Amino acid sequence: MQDEVTALQVDQQVQRVLATSLALAEQSLLLGLAIHLAWLDAWIRPVLRAQDTYREWHTQQERRQRLVRRGVPDQIARQGLRLV
């Protein structure tokens, strides 16, 4: 009888250990995913900022070229002044 109770307790402990191991594996997976996403975000943000900066610079260059084609001196066109 004592052996049956002990075996039952061991089975319950094994089940708890397995459930805890599964929960730990799930949490480890989620932590790994969160770390990966944080790394990706840290890597992508500067690229997106650089893209925006380049797009803005390119737009300014196009505007300057349009002004120069319309007869505005290059030095004035580079200042980014708005003509009315």
Short mmCIF file of C-alpha atoms in Angstrom, two decimals:
data_model
loop_
_atom_site.label_atom_id
_atom_site.label_comp_id
_atom_site.label_asym_id
_atom_site.label_seq_id
_atom_site.Cartn_x
_atom_site.Cartn_y
_atom_site.Cartn_z
CA MET A 1 0.00 0.00 0.00
CA GLN A 2 2.84 2.36 0.90
CA ASP A 3 4.51 1.59 -2.43
CA GLU A 4 1.30 2.51 -4.29
CA VAL A 5 1.05 5.85 -2.48
CA THR A 6 4.72 6.57 -3.14
CA ALA A 7 4.35 5.61 -6.81
CA LEU A 8 1.30 7.89 -7.08
CA GLN A 9 3.24 10.76 -5.50
CA VAL A 10 6.14 10.17 -7.88
CA ASP A 11 3.75 10.15 -10.84
CA GLN A 12 2.22 13.43 -9.67
CA GLN A 13 5.65 14.96 -9.23
CA VAL A 14 6.68 13.80 -12.71
CA GLN A 15 3.52 15.33 -14.16
CA ARG A 16 4.25 18.63 -12.36
CA VAL A 17 7.84 18.60 -13.57
CA LEU A 18 6.69 17.94 -17.15
CA ALA A 19 4.09 20.72 -16.98
CA THR A 20 6.66 23.12 -15.53
CA SER A 21 9.19 22.14 -18.20
CA LEU A 22 6.62 22.77 -20.91
CA ALA A 23 5.75 26.17 -19.43
CA LEU A 24 9.45 27.04 -19.21
CA ALA A 25 9.97 26.01 -22.84
CA GLU A 26 7.04 28.19 -23.93
CA GLN A 27 8.34 31.18 -21.96
CA SER A 28 11.85 30.65 -23.36
CA LEU A 29 10.44 30.61 -26.88
CA LEU A 30 8.49 33.81 -26.25
CA LEU A 31 11.56 35.47 -24.74
CA GLY A 32 13.63 34.46 -27.77
CA LEU A 33 11.01 35.87 -30.08
CA ALA A 34 10.86 39.13 -28.11
CA ILE A 35 14.65 39.45 -28.22
CA HIS A 36 14.64 38.79 -31.95
CA LEU A 37 11.96 41.41 -32.57
CA ALA A 38 13.80 43.97 -30.42
CA TRP A 39 17.01 43.31 -32.35
CA LEU A 40 15.19 43.59 -35.67
CA ASP A 41 13.54 46.84 -34.57
CA ALA A 42 16.89 48.28 -33.46
CA TRP A 43 18.41 47.33 -36.80
CA ILE A 44 15.54 48.54 -39.01
CA ARG A 45 14.83 51.94 -37.38
CA PRO A 46 18.11 53.58 -38.49
CA VAL A 47 17.58 52.22 -41.99
CA LEU A 48 14.09 53.71 -42.14
CA ARG A 49 15.36 57.04 -40.76
CA ALA A 50 18.14 57.09 -43.36
CA GLN A 51 15.59 56.33 -46.08
CA ASP A 52 13.41 59.23 -44.93
CA THR A 53 16.42 61.55 -44.78
CA TYR A 54 17.49 60.53 -48.28
CA ARG A 55 13.96 61.00 -49.62
CA GLU A 56 13.82 64.50 -48.10
CA TRP A 57 17.25 65.39 -49.51
CA HIS A 58 16.24 64.05 -52.93
CA THR A 59 13.02 66.09 -52.88
CA GLN A 60 15.01 69.22 -52.03
CA GLN A 61 17.42 68.54 -54.89
CA GLU A 62 14.55 68.09 -57.35
CA ARG A 63 12.97 71.33 -56.14
CA ARG A 64 16.29 73.18 -56.49
CA GLN A 65 16.72 71.83 -60.03
CA ARG A 66 13.20 72.94 -60.97
CA LEU A 67 13.88 76.43 -59.64
CA VAL A 68 17.18 76.63 -61.54
CA ARG A 69 15.40 75.55 -64.75
CA ARG A 70 12.89 78.36 -64.18
CA GLY A 71 15.70 80.89 -64.00
CA VAL A 72 16.31 81.23 -60.27
CA PRO A 73 20.03 81.51 -59.50
CA ASP A 74 21.47 78.32 -58.02
CA GLN A 75 22.66 80.04 -54.83
CA ILE A 76 19.15 81.29 -54.09
CA ALA A 77 17.55 77.99 -55.08
CA ARG A 78 19.81 76.16 -52.61
CA GLN A 79 18.51 78.29 -49.74
CA GLY A 80 15.12 76.65 -50.06
CA LEU A 81 13.24 79.92 -50.21
CA ARG A 82 9.61 79.88 -51.26
CA LEU A 83 8.81 82.06 -54.22
CA VAL A 84 5.42 83.68 -54.27
#
